XYZ file of C-alpha atoms in Angstrom:
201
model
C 0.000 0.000 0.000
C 2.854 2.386 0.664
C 6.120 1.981 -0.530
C 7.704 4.901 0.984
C 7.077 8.397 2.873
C 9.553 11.680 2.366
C 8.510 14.091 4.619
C 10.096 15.966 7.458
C 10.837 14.040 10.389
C 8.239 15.656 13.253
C 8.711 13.689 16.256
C 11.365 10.819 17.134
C 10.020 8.113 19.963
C 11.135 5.341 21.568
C 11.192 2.827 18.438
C 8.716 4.946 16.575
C 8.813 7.726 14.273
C 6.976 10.343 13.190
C 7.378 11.613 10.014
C 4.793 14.728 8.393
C 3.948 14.357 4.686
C 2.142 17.681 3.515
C 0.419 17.833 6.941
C 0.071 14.041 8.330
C 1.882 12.706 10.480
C 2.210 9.045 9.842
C 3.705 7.214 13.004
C 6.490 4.669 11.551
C 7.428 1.889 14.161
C 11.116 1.410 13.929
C 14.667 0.324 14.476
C 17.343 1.976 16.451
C 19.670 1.749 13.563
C 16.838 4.263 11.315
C 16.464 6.321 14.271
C 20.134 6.665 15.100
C 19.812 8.266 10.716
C 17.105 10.464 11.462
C 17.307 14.521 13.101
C 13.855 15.682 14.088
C 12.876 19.032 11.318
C 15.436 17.417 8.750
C 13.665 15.971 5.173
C 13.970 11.772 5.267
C 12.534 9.086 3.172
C 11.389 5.631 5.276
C 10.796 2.840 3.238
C 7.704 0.983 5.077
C 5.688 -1.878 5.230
C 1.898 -2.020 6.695
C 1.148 -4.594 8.971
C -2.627 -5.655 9.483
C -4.066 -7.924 12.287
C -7.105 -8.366 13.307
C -8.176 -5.140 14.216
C -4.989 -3.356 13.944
C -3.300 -1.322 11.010
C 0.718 -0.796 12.257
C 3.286 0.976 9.742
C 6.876 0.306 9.806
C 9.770 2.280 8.181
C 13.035 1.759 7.644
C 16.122 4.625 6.295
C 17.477 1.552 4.286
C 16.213 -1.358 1.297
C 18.250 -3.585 2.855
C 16.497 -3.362 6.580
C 13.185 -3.506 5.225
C 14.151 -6.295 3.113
C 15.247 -7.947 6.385
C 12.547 -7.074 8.343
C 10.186 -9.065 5.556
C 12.537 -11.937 5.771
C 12.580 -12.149 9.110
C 8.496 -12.495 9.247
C 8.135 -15.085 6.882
C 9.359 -16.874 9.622
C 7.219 -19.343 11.276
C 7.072 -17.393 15.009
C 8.428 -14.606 14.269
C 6.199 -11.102 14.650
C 7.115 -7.800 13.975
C 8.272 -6.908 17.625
C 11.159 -9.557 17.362
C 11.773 -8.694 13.757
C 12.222 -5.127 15.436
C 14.452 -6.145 17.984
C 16.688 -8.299 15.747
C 17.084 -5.526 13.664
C 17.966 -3.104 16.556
C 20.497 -5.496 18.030
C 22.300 -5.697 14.911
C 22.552 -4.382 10.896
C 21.293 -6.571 7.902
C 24.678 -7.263 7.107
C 25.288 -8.630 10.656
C 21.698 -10.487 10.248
C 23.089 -12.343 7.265
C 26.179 -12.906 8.932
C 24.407 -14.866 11.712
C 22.563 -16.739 9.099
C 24.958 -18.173 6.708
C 27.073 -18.892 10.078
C 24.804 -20.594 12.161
C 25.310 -18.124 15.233
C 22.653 -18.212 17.611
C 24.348 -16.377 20.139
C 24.232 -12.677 17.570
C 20.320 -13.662 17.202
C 19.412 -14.195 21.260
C 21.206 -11.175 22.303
C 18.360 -9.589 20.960
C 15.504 -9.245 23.984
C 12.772 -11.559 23.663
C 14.574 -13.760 20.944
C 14.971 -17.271 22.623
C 17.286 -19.735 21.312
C 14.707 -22.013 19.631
C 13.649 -19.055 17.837
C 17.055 -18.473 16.703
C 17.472 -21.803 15.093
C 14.629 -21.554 13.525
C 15.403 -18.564 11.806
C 18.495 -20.116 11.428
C 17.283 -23.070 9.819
C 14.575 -21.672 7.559
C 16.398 -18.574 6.113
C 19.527 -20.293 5.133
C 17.313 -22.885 3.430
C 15.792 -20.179 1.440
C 18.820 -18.085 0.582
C 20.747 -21.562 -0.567
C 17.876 -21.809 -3.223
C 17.914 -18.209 -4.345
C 22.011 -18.618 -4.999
C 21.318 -21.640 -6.780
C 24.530 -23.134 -5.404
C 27.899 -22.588 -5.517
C 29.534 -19.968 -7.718
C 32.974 -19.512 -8.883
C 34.412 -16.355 -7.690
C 38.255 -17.764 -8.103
C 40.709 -15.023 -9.251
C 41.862 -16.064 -12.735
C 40.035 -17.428 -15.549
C 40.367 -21.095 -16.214
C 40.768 -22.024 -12.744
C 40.946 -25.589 -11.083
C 38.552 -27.297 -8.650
C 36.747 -25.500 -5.705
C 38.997 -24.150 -2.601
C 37.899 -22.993 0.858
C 37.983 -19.822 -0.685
C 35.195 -20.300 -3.662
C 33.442 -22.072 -0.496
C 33.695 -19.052 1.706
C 32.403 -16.801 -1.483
C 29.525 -19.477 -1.374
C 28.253 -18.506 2.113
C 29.289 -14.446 1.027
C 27.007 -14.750 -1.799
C 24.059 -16.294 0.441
C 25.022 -13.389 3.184
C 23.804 -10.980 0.341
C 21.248 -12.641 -0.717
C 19.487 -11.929 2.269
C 20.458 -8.218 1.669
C 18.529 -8.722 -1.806
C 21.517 -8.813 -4.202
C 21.410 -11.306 -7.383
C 23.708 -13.753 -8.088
C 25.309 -11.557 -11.035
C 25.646 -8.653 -8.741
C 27.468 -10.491 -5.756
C 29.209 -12.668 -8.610
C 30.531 -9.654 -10.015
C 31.396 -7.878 -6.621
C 33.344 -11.069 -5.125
C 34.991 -11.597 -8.229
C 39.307 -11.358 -7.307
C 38.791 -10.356 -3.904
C 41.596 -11.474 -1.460
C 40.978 -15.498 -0.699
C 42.546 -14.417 2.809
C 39.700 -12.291 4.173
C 37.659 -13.364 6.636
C 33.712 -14.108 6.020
C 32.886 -10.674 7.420
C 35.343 -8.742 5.572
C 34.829 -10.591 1.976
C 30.759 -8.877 2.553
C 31.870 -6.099 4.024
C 34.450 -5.792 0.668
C 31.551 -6.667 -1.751
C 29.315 -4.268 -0.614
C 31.768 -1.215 -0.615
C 32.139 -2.448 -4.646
C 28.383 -2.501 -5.356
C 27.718 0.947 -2.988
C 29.922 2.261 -5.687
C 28.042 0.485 -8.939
């Protein structure tokens, strides 16, 4: 229903806020992460998503694609409601979201309050299921062309490429952005790499 408001930024809550679009003020729940972007009387744009319920119409906005894109992912989970979507989110950045993911760590998901452990490993579980599908596999991100079997390195690209994934990059994109990057980097710093190349696309 809405895609995004750009207005000026009236009030800032608690995990809401409030931003006036020629005269309304719509009330955007939120992440600490968007409000830590926003400066009340200052012109932003919140990408949002409308939740409905039974007898209850909540928007939620987001300064970033890539946190609203999370924030989806995160309640196509089986248990998983907007307030623990919110406080994932809060606890953390996308990119530390798909870290978490592709890595198996529960520990990054619990720290968030009201995130137990089983819910952790099933978010876990059912988003690295997905992304593994939407990479279709293992790519080839080697340095030269012609280049023999699979190392831990095209393997560590692998789980890179499903890391960004969740942040709602195609294969060709994080193909293209892993591409000759230094075998040697850690997991974190091989994403952290990519997306400095495609901020710059």
């Amino acid at each position: 229903m809405f895609y995004y408001l750009d207005g000026t930024v009236a009030e800032i809550l608690p995990h809401l806020a409030v931003i006036d679009c020629g005269g309304v003020g719509y009330a955007c729940k939120t992440t600490d992460n968007t409000l830590a972007a926003l400066k009340k009387g200052a012109q932003k744009k919140l990408y949002t998503f409308l939740h409905v319920a039974e007898n209850l119409f909540e928007l939620y906005g987001f300064a970033t694609q890539r946190e609203l894109r999370s924030f989806r992912l995160l309640l196509g989970v089986s248990g998983v409601g907007p307030k623990a979507a919110l406080a994932i989110l809060s606890s953390g950045t996308p990119e530390s979201l798909a870290m978490a993911i592709v890595t198996g760590d529960e520990k990054s998901l619990t720290a968030a309050p009201g995130v137990g452990k089983k819910i952790a490993q099933r978010i876990i579980l059912e988003l690295k299921d997905k992304m593994a599908k939407e990479t279709g596999g293992e790519l080839d991100f080697s340095k030269g062309k012609g280049s023999a079997s699979p190392t831990p390195f095209t393997s560590k690209a692998s789980e890179a490429a499903q890391a960004l994934a969740v942040l709602g990059y195609t294969s060709q994109e994080t193909s293209a952005a892993l591409k000759g990057l230094d075998p040697e980097l850690s997991l974190e710093e091989l994403i952290r790499q990519a997306l400095k190349r495609m901020a710059k696309l």
